[in-house]
Amino acid sequence: MTFSKLAQYFEKLEVTSSRLALIDILAELFKSVDVSEISKVIYLISGRIAPFYEPLEIGMAEKSIAGAVAQAYGVARAEVLKEYGLVGDLGLIAKQLNLKSKIQESKLSVAFVFEILTKIAKTTGAGTVGKKQDLLAGLLQKVDPTSAKHLVRIPLSANRLGIGDPTVLDGLAKAKLGDKSNRKLLEAAYNKTSDLGLIAETLFKGGLKALSKMDVSLGRPIRSQLTERLPNAKKILEKFDGEVHTQQKFDGFRTQLHKDGDSVRIFSRNLEETTPMFPELVEGVRKQVKARTAILDAEALAFNPQSEEFLPFQETTKRRRKYNIKEMAVKLPLKAFVFDVMYLNGKSLTDLPLRARMEKLKKVIKGEKVLIAQPGEFVKSEDRIIELFDDAITKGLEGLVCKRPDSKYEAGARNFNWVKLKRHSAGELRDTIDCVILGYIFGRGKRSQFGAGSLLVGVYDSGKDEFVTISKIGTGLTDKEWKEIHRRADKIKVARRPARVNSLLTPSVWIEPKIVIEVLADEITRSPVHTAGKKGSEPGYALRFPRLVKFREADKKAEDSTTVKELIKMYSQQFKK
Ligand code: ATP
């Protein structure tokens, strides 16, 4: 396929806001791509040249991308930057400048463009900035205007297509499976490998049979299994038919540890590679894991070596940084509480029952210096659950995670095989809600100079792959927090409502759904003005007295925010004691 043809598809996708129409266009695109290029097309749709978890970035600053545009079309960089200030979209500027070149439909293949972009990403050493700029300028000279527009947006990480992974999966299902009935197989492969490109390639090459054989593997993060909520020990025992497995619930970072001989990689809850941030965990895995290969699920927590105390999340989160890593690893070392094992010595363990996985876990980790195995306890009485819960609270932990003893490790699932039990006060909402900021509304008065007003926030509707509104949040934010929100939000402002946002309200400024915040509210209520869970003329769901608790974007993608399904469950549970 030519890159020009792909750019024409991008052009169509960009102006489409109906999800069904997006799926149709994607299916048509996938049908016309050859197996040798399908993975590349898939990565480019998300504006990348590798799966999300691979830290391969093109690595060009806005200024040098503008420099490449200027160099390609023979104008001054200052002029390009000035236009950029006015138009706000370098893609459009490149398109405009490229019109003079009179190239109608360039013949460069997707594979060629992809190769050059990869080369740009891998360029290092002396003169990197200039070399990268030359390579991009070279490409820009050879393409037509529409291609130039979309090409420039890739290194900017601003492809503006707004297509989520579930929509890509639907497009693939429609293109290759004819209907949606085998969509589950695609989803399972996705949950186990997190690599949409690899999945598409496997499907194109080996059909459904090959797809159904895809399993977890080293170096590819498994999508984390998540928890449901239940109000008390009694309900949990009932749900689990009389026996539960209990572990303490630690409040730190979800950390997936991959060991392949001496090489160790670490992935976060949102599937980003975080290996360089945590040298002590890498060392811990090397020294304590007694297996050639392994994938472990853990929660990493800051620990005060002097007082031997676990520190709250606010401290742990200081370790998410790119600089002064060594110094911080000494000052605020992490411990990893390993609560599951999904892969061992070349074999996937995800289909083994939890009980058997816990036996393996006990044997695979030696000592407790950095990694601490948490094989948990199997419990049959309500009193014992309460005892363990109180003990956890006393230790400053969040509570318990209760699991079904005979359950498999279900990548990406959130169901009643894992249930969290946290402290609450009766009547109040028992848990916080993770919301995505969708836009902001300017305020009036003195504080408006800080940009204070209110935020329009939403949650994720996983069934529809869209973001729906749930609340406006204004009170409780300090001037400093407003400034911080503006600093983050202004970089992702968009001119129109993004394709995957469904809202009856129009804020002063729309932003791309990217920033996740944790919100505490008194209650979930019904409201006709919000679209969360809204069906026809029935009202949607909303939050009463919402307030910001903390930013969660470091460990959650927008799609990891609370889902409408969870919200409805929390609504139905909120006044049960
Ligand atoms: P919360 O905001 O309550 O931490 P969450 O939205 O991050 O929850 P949940 O699925 O609701 O995610 O809670 C599960 C999280 O708890 C896991 O992602 C993991 O990071 C953490 N956790 C701590 N201890 C355990 C444990 N023993 N087993 C499983 N998960 C644990």
XYZ file of C-alpha atoms and ligand atoms in Angstrom:
608
model
C 0.000 0.000 0.000
C 1.240 3.490 -0.702
C 1.551 5.902 2.196
C -0.542 8.271 0.114
C -3.451 5.819 0.146
C -3.093 5.399 3.911
C -3.119 9.190 4.319
C -6.383 9.310 2.360
C -7.882 6.870 4.855
C -6.555 9.010 7.727
C -8.253 11.978 6.091
C -11.594 10.147 6.150
C -11.110 8.886 9.711
C -10.245 12.360 10.962
C -13.602 13.848 9.985
C -15.717 10.880 11.096
C -17.299 11.015 14.514
C -19.648 8.039 14.397
C -18.005 4.946 15.815
C -19.805 2.583 13.440
C -18.575 4.630 10.512
C -15.035 4.542 11.918
C -15.202 0.741 12.111
C -16.415 0.553 8.503
C -13.579 2.726 7.249
C -11.013 0.741 9.255
C -12.391 -2.555 7.923
C -12.164 -1.274 4.353
C -8.602 -0.121 5.014
C -7.542 -3.436 6.590
C -9.006 -5.388 3.671
C -6.792 -3.546 1.252
C -3.539 -3.941 3.236
C -1.080 -6.711 2.500
C 0.061 -9.020 5.315
C 3.593 -7.584 5.118
C 2.316 -4.117 6.028
C -0.640 -4.743 8.331
C 1.236 -4.354 11.614
C 2.849 -1.134 10.382
C -0.525 0.300 9.378
C -1.919 -0.583 12.799
C 0.916 1.147 14.683
C 0.646 4.228 12.467
C -3.092 4.493 13.201
C -2.177 5.086 16.828
C 0.511 7.504 15.718
C 3.349 5.157 16.632
C 5.999 2.955 15.066
C 5.842 0.192 17.666
C 3.335 -1.194 20.138
C 2.459 1.150 22.986
C 4.673 -0.661 25.498
C 7.856 -0.407 23.426
C 9.607 2.800 24.410
C 10.552 3.511 20.785
C 9.824 7.196 20.229
C 10.635 9.272 17.177
C 12.140 11.781 19.561
C 11.891 15.093 17.725
C 10.968 18.346 19.436
C 8.328 20.588 17.846
C 11.016 23.030 16.817
C 12.985 20.487 14.887
C 9.857 19.090 13.208
C 9.117 22.668 12.141
C 12.751 22.812 11.005
C 12.220 19.728 8.819
C 9.099 21.282 7.263
C 11.038 24.488 6.554
C 13.973 22.583 5.094
C 11.749 20.406 2.878
C 9.868 23.302 1.323
C 12.592 25.942 1.264
C 11.194 28.450 3.746
C 12.617 29.890 6.942
C 11.993 27.973 10.162
C 10.919 31.186 11.879
C 8.172 31.543 9.289
C 6.913 27.995 9.880
C 6.930 28.559 13.636
C 5.057 31.836 13.247
C 2.347 30.141 11.164
C 2.255 27.321 13.690
C 1.527 29.874 16.397
C -1.445 31.104 14.384
C -2.848 27.850 12.980
C -1.865 25.470 15.786
C -1.440 22.501 13.453
C 1.912 21.814 11.797
C 0.275 19.168 9.622
C -1.891 21.776 7.905
C 1.100 24.059 7.405
C 3.111 21.245 5.811
C 0.170 20.463 3.530
C -0.122 24.093 2.470
C 3.584 24.455 1.761
C 3.675 21.143 -0.060
C 0.949 22.229 -2.540
C 3.610 24.058 -4.546
C 5.476 20.795 -5.149
C 2.619 19.610 -7.398
C 3.103 15.960 -6.408
C -0.269 14.332 -7.060
C -0.157 10.914 -5.461
C 3.232 9.901 -4.164
C 4.318 6.312 -4.676
C 6.255 5.755 -1.447
C 5.086 2.595 0.276
C 3.900 2.416 3.880
C 6.817 0.045 4.531
C 9.348 2.593 3.237
C 7.941 5.498 5.248
C 7.792 3.269 8.323
C 11.412 2.267 7.820
C 12.567 5.877 7.642
C 10.514 6.835 10.712
C 12.110 3.917 12.572
C 15.522 5.077 11.420
C 14.745 8.551 12.785
C 13.748 7.012 16.112
C 16.932 4.973 16.303
C 19.302 7.801 15.384
C 21.569 8.588 18.332
C 24.952 10.118 19.053
C 26.547 13.317 17.847
C 24.498 15.481 15.510
C 21.275 13.546 16.222
C 18.991 16.564 15.891
C 20.325 17.485 12.453
C 20.278 13.906 11.184
C 16.693 13.338 12.290
C 15.634 16.605 10.695
C 17.321 15.687 7.394
C 15.585 12.313 7.272
C 12.143 13.787 7.942
C 12.701 16.632 5.460
C 13.750 14.059 2.852
C 10.459 12.206 3.292
C 8.390 15.379 3.252
C 9.887 16.347 -0.104
C 8.774 13.111 -1.715
C 5.129 13.014 -0.635
C 1.899 14.703 -1.746
C 0.125 17.362 0.358
C -2.305 15.070 2.224
C 0.504 12.650 3.034
C 2.639 15.543 4.298
C -0.129 16.623 6.656
C -0.453 13.194 8.263
C 3.251 12.400 8.154
C 4.137 15.495 10.181
C 1.584 14.611 12.826
C 3.283 11.284 13.604
C 6.457 12.672 15.243
C 4.272 15.300 16.906
C 2.196 12.503 18.499
C -0.874 14.375 17.329
C -2.562 12.204 14.751
C -5.999 13.459 15.777
C -7.743 10.280 14.648
C -8.968 9.531 18.173
C -9.216 5.794 17.555
C -9.051 3.517 20.586
C -7.784 -0.054 20.619
C -11.275 -1.627 20.916
C -12.300 0.187 17.727
C -9.235 -1.181 15.911
C -10.220 -4.672 17.124
C -13.745 -4.135 15.784
C -12.298 -3.015 12.459
C -10.149 -6.146 12.296
C -13.095 -8.370 13.206
C -15.191 -6.785 10.490
C -12.439 -7.056 7.877
C -11.318 -10.599 8.588
C -13.957 -12.420 10.597
C -16.981 -11.185 8.707
C -18.998 -10.657 11.881
C -18.493 -9.986 15.568
C -18.956 -13.510 16.894
C -15.233 -14.252 17.047
C -14.401 -10.840 18.448
C -13.779 -12.491 21.840
C -10.768 -14.347 20.416
C -9.252 -11.084 19.257
C -9.853 -9.578 22.663
C -8.272 -12.523 24.475
C -5.166 -12.284 22.285
C -5.027 -8.566 22.971
C -5.310 -9.072 26.724
C -2.460 -11.561 26.673
C -0.044 -9.731 24.364
C -1.067 -6.032 24.288
C 0.266 -5.914 20.727
C -2.387 -5.014 18.134
C 0.124 -5.172 15.282
C 1.214 -8.689 16.148
C -2.402 -9.797 16.536
C -3.359 -8.453 13.125
C -0.342 -10.066 11.510
C -1.073 -13.415 13.180
C -4.693 -13.237 12.043
C -3.710 -12.323 8.481
C -1.159 -15.134 8.299
C -2.732 -17.993 10.208
C -6.413 -17.123 10.614
C -8.501 -17.873 13.667
C -6.540 -20.990 14.541
C -3.279 -19.084 14.933
C -5.072 -16.293 16.758
C -6.577 -18.639 19.340
C -3.118 -20.043 20.093
C -1.612 -16.668 21.004
C -0.456 -16.737 24.619
C 1.437 -14.620 27.111
C 5.121 -14.199 26.344
C 8.211 -12.551 27.768
C 8.669 -8.908 26.878
C 4.999 -8.290 26.097
C 3.024 -6.895 29.034
C -0.057 -8.860 29.984
C -3.079 -6.647 30.566
C -3.611 -6.621 34.308
C -6.441 -8.513 35.919
C -8.531 -6.027 37.928
C -10.925 -6.138 40.843
C -14.617 -5.750 41.513
C -16.071 -4.311 44.693
C -18.175 -5.900 47.439
C -19.190 -4.193 50.670
C -18.225 -6.745 53.330
C -16.724 -10.102 54.290
C -20.093 -11.862 54.394
C -20.974 -10.892 50.839
C -17.538 -11.979 49.696
C -17.807 -15.431 51.276
C -21.219 -15.892 49.704
C -19.973 -14.849 46.303
C -17.000 -17.229 46.527
C -19.046 -20.237 47.643
C -17.540 -20.470 51.123
C -13.784 -20.194 50.587
C -11.701 -17.194 49.605
C -8.069 -16.491 49.049
C -7.015 -13.258 50.754
C -4.032 -11.010 50.221
C -3.249 -7.603 51.619
C -4.020 -4.677 49.322
C -0.953 -2.500 48.880
C -1.257 1.046 47.595
C 1.653 1.631 45.266
C 2.350 0.952 41.587
C 1.166 -2.112 39.759
C 4.390 -3.606 38.503
C 4.711 -6.485 36.054
C 8.142 -8.054 36.231
C 9.522 -9.973 33.226
C 12.672 -12.003 33.715
C 14.453 -13.514 30.752
C 17.758 -14.856 32.034
C 19.656 -11.832 33.271
C 17.527 -9.410 31.363
C 14.666 -7.849 33.324
C 11.894 -5.586 32.072
C 9.234 -3.832 34.119
C 5.835 -2.683 32.895
C 3.332 -0.392 34.572
C -0.391 -0.819 34.963
C -0.959 1.138 31.746
C 1.577 -1.062 29.923
C 4.400 1.430 29.690
C 7.916 0.154 30.138
C 9.295 1.596 33.374
C 12.467 -0.511 33.713
C 14.938 2.411 33.879
C 13.056 3.984 36.792
C 13.486 1.082 39.204
C 17.061 -0.274 39.242
C 16.610 -1.849 42.692
C 13.659 -3.925 41.460
C 15.680 -5.110 38.448
C 18.442 -6.216 40.816
C 15.892 -7.819 43.127
C 14.453 -9.909 40.296
C 17.933 -10.991 39.186
C 18.952 -12.050 42.677
C 15.750 -13.458 44.122
C 13.803 -15.093 41.302
C 14.901 -18.688 41.046
C 13.833 -19.376 37.505
C 15.308 -18.873 34.048
C 12.212 -17.058 32.834
C 9.241 -15.657 34.696
C 6.467 -13.076 34.592
C 5.304 -11.830 37.990
C 2.502 -9.516 39.062
C 3.376 -7.207 41.940
C 2.668 -3.951 43.700
C 5.721 -1.776 44.322
C 5.782 0.467 47.355
C 8.171 2.982 48.867
C 9.750 1.831 52.068
C 11.615 3.846 54.660
C 14.765 1.849 55.397
C 15.393 3.688 58.697
C 11.995 3.290 60.313
C 11.115 0.173 58.313
C 7.722 1.640 57.461
C 5.698 1.496 54.298
C 5.059 4.902 52.884
C 1.821 6.302 51.484
C 1.165 6.504 47.731
C 2.130 10.209 47.682
C 5.686 9.158 48.559
C 5.844 6.145 46.246
C 4.761 8.316 43.353
C 7.940 10.427 43.710
C 9.759 7.487 42.120
C 8.043 8.021 38.779
C 10.730 10.210 37.353
C 13.261 10.265 34.581
C 16.108 12.047 36.406
C 18.162 11.465 39.545
C 17.053 7.865 39.528
C 20.018 6.399 41.387
C 19.823 8.975 44.132
C 16.087 8.423 44.605
C 16.477 4.645 44.590
C 18.713 4.998 47.660
C 16.589 7.622 49.389
C 13.238 6.019 48.720
C 13.807 2.354 47.827
C 10.876 0.273 46.647
C 9.831 -3.184 47.711
C 7.774 -5.317 45.376
C 5.003 -7.420 46.898
C 4.596 -10.220 44.422
C 1.046 -11.528 44.388
C 0.902 -13.659 41.247
C 2.980 -15.574 38.735
C 1.756 -15.883 35.143
C 4.700 -17.471 33.369
C 7.516 -19.719 34.544
C 10.425 -21.420 32.804
C 8.992 -21.144 29.321
C 5.393 -22.005 30.210
C 2.295 -19.896 30.566
C 0.584 -20.435 33.937
C -2.478 -18.309 33.222
C -4.753 -21.346 32.900
C -3.665 -22.850 36.227
C -5.989 -22.305 39.198
C -4.895 -19.601 41.631
C -4.174 -22.190 44.323
C -1.579 -23.881 42.124
C -0.075 -20.549 41.080
C 0.371 -19.613 44.750
C 2.304 -22.867 45.326
C 4.663 -21.908 42.494
C 4.950 -18.381 43.862
C 6.101 -19.668 47.270
C 8.936 -21.569 45.633
C 10.120 -19.135 43.013
C 11.087 -16.167 45.203
C 13.965 -16.592 47.595
C 14.329 -14.260 50.555
C 12.580 -10.960 51.181
C 15.212 -8.347 50.491
C 13.409 -6.511 47.704
C 10.778 -8.879 46.349
C 8.399 -10.209 48.967
C 6.182 -13.126 47.976
C 2.537 -12.810 48.981
C 1.062 -16.288 48.673
C -1.811 -15.097 50.894
C -4.131 -17.177 52.994
C -7.103 -19.378 52.100
C -9.958 -18.563 54.451
C -13.362 -20.116 55.179
C -14.727 -17.937 57.982
C -16.093 -14.433 58.025
C -14.349 -13.679 61.327
C -10.952 -14.559 59.901
C -11.516 -12.252 56.924
C -12.420 -9.423 59.296
C -9.339 -10.157 61.400
C -7.070 -10.048 58.365
C -8.775 -6.907 57.148
C -8.297 -5.112 60.481
C -4.693 -6.211 60.583
C -4.130 -4.743 57.116
C -5.732 -1.437 58.121
C -3.612 -1.272 61.268
C -0.497 -1.673 59.165
C -1.554 1.348 57.131
C -2.571 -0.717 54.108
C -5.721 -0.228 52.064
C -7.536 -3.417 52.960
C -7.683 -6.807 51.276
C -7.953 -8.269 47.823
C -10.028 -11.462 47.924
C -9.723 -13.957 45.100
C -11.505 -17.089 43.938
C -9.222 -20.049 44.794
C -9.879 -22.024 41.607
C -9.805 -19.097 39.166
C -7.433 -18.700 36.219
C -5.412 -15.526 35.658
C -7.758 -13.646 33.376
C -5.745 -10.992 31.587
C -7.598 -7.698 31.268
C -10.679 -8.926 33.126
C -12.521 -7.078 35.845
C -14.934 -9.546 37.412
C -15.873 -11.168 40.720
C -12.897 -13.527 40.700
C -10.939 -10.684 42.331
C -12.715 -8.443 44.814
C -11.301 -5.558 46.784
C -12.388 -4.834 50.309
C -11.501 -1.338 51.432
C -12.287 0.719 54.480
C -15.397 2.815 54.239
C -17.868 4.642 56.339
C -21.401 3.411 55.915
C -23.639 5.238 53.502
C -20.883 7.117 51.781
C -19.543 6.113 48.453
C -17.069 3.353 49.230
C -14.484 4.027 46.650
C -13.045 6.806 44.593
C -13.786 7.148 40.907
C -11.172 7.660 38.228
C -12.411 10.326 35.813
C -11.017 11.674 32.555
C -10.905 15.423 32.038
C -12.821 16.205 28.842
C -12.714 19.990 28.890
C -12.890 23.043 31.079
C -15.305 25.856 31.580
C -13.996 29.365 32.253
C -15.020 30.887 35.541
C -15.823 34.433 36.535
C -14.341 36.657 39.202
C -11.002 37.029 40.834
C -9.830 33.442 40.615
C -10.513 33.231 36.902
C -7.092 34.771 36.319
C -5.730 31.356 37.281
C -8.048 29.813 34.739
C -10.222 28.570 37.577
C -13.760 27.639 36.672
C -14.826 24.056 36.399
C -13.712 20.868 34.748
C -15.982 18.700 32.661
C -15.094 15.134 33.536
C -16.246 11.764 32.327
C -15.775 8.037 32.580
C -15.167 5.339 29.962
C -17.936 3.361 28.293
C -15.976 0.250 27.364
C -18.851 -1.258 25.391
C -18.971 1.719 23.060
C -15.299 2.740 23.308
C -16.319 6.302 24.124
C -16.054 8.804 26.966
C -19.256 10.004 28.593
C -19.732 12.883 31.005
C -20.420 12.415 34.696
C -19.740 15.697 36.458
C -18.426 19.223 36.565
C -15.775 19.721 39.222
C -14.926 23.161 40.517
C -14.752 23.326 44.259
C -11.826 22.052 46.202
C -9.168 22.885 43.659
C -6.466 25.238 44.808
C -5.032 27.950 42.571
C -1.909 25.837 42.270
C -3.937 22.864 41.100
C -5.723 25.000 38.510
C -2.420 26.231 37.160
C -1.211 22.657 37.009
C -4.344 21.526 35.169
C -3.940 24.327 32.653
C -0.282 23.525 32.139
C -1.211 19.943 31.267
C -4.474 20.630 29.454
C -3.282 23.437 27.217
C -0.966 21.026 25.419
C -3.862 18.828 24.362
C -6.523 21.438 23.541
C -8.580 20.606 20.469
C -10.865 22.758 18.344
C -13.868 20.424 18.349
C -15.404 17.712 20.463
C -13.099 14.672 20.041
C -14.578 11.746 18.102
C -14.944 9.447 21.078
C -16.487 11.971 23.460
C -20.251 11.846 23.952
C -21.544 14.922 25.767
C -24.654 17.063 25.993
C -22.631 19.891 27.551
C -20.175 22.050 25.643
C -17.240 23.336 27.693
C -15.340 26.529 26.849
C -12.393 24.369 25.779
C -12.326 20.739 24.719
C -9.237 18.695 25.430
C -8.226 15.249 24.249
C -9.308 12.595 26.760
C -5.922 11.877 28.356
C -5.692 13.224 31.894
C -7.028 10.858 34.556
C -7.903 12.196 37.994
C -9.098 10.370 41.071
C -12.297 11.858 42.408
C -14.139 11.382 45.672
C -17.858 12.086 45.803
C -20.593 11.723 48.386
C -22.933 9.814 46.197
C -23.752 8.692 42.687
C -27.031 10.201 41.504
C -29.109 10.194 38.294
C -29.040 13.226 36.045
C -30.499 14.065 32.656
C -27.609 16.345 31.665
C -24.877 13.705 31.850
C -24.348 10.968 29.286
C -22.777 8.280 31.521
C -25.095 5.269 31.266
C -27.801 7.391 29.638
C -30.251 5.386 27.547
C -32.780 7.245 25.368
C -34.935 9.452 27.560
C -33.693 7.817 30.791
C -31.295 9.957 32.830
C -27.567 9.262 33.036
C -25.411 8.945 36.154
C -23.669 11.821 37.930
C -21.578 12.598 41.019
C -22.797 14.556 44.028
C -20.203 16.843 45.681
C -17.226 15.662 43.642
C -13.699 16.670 44.670
C -10.257 16.028 43.268
C -8.098 13.552 45.213
C -5.067 13.181 42.946
C -3.785 12.971 39.388
C -3.618 9.427 38.080
C -2.273 9.942 34.594
C 1.100 8.490 35.500
C -0.317 5.029 35.879
C -3.627 5.120 34.052
C -4.582 5.713 30.449
C -7.938 7.328 29.744
C -9.339 3.888 28.935
C -8.322 2.700 32.420
C -10.633 5.151 34.130
C -13.749 3.886 35.886
C -16.169 2.356 33.398
C -19.903 2.995 33.094
C -20.486 -0.636 34.020
C -18.598 -0.213 37.302
C -20.351 3.050 38.006
C -23.773 1.456 37.662
C -22.704 -1.338 40.009
C -21.418 1.174 42.553
C -24.711 3.052 42.260
C -26.716 -0.050 43.047
C -24.463 -0.910 46.007
C -24.059 2.452 47.605
C -26.658 2.330 50.350
C -26.410 -1.356 51.167
C -24.588 -1.835 54.422
P -7.599 1.512 43.563
O -7.848 2.891 43.058
O -8.543 1.030 44.605
O -6.167 1.218 43.877
P -7.484 0.688 40.949
O -8.481 1.494 40.211
O -6.054 1.110 40.864
O -7.947 0.559 42.426
P -8.539 -1.862 41.088
O -8.770 -2.943 40.121
O -9.757 -1.194 41.549
O -7.559 -0.801 40.474
O -7.699 -2.413 42.328
C -6.701 -3.344 42.077
C -5.333 -2.730 42.237
O -4.854 -2.940 43.540
C -4.380 -3.451 41.339
O -4.290 -2.824 40.093
C -3.069 -3.417 42.093
O -2.306 -2.318 41.626
C -3.450 -3.168 43.524
N -3.152 -4.308 44.428
C -2.572 -4.186 45.647
N -2.450 -5.369 46.250
C -2.967 -6.294 45.433
C -3.147 -7.711 45.503
N -2.765 -8.422 46.571
N -3.725 -8.342 44.442
C -4.126 -7.641 43.373
N -3.988 -6.306 43.245
C -3.420 -5.624 44.257
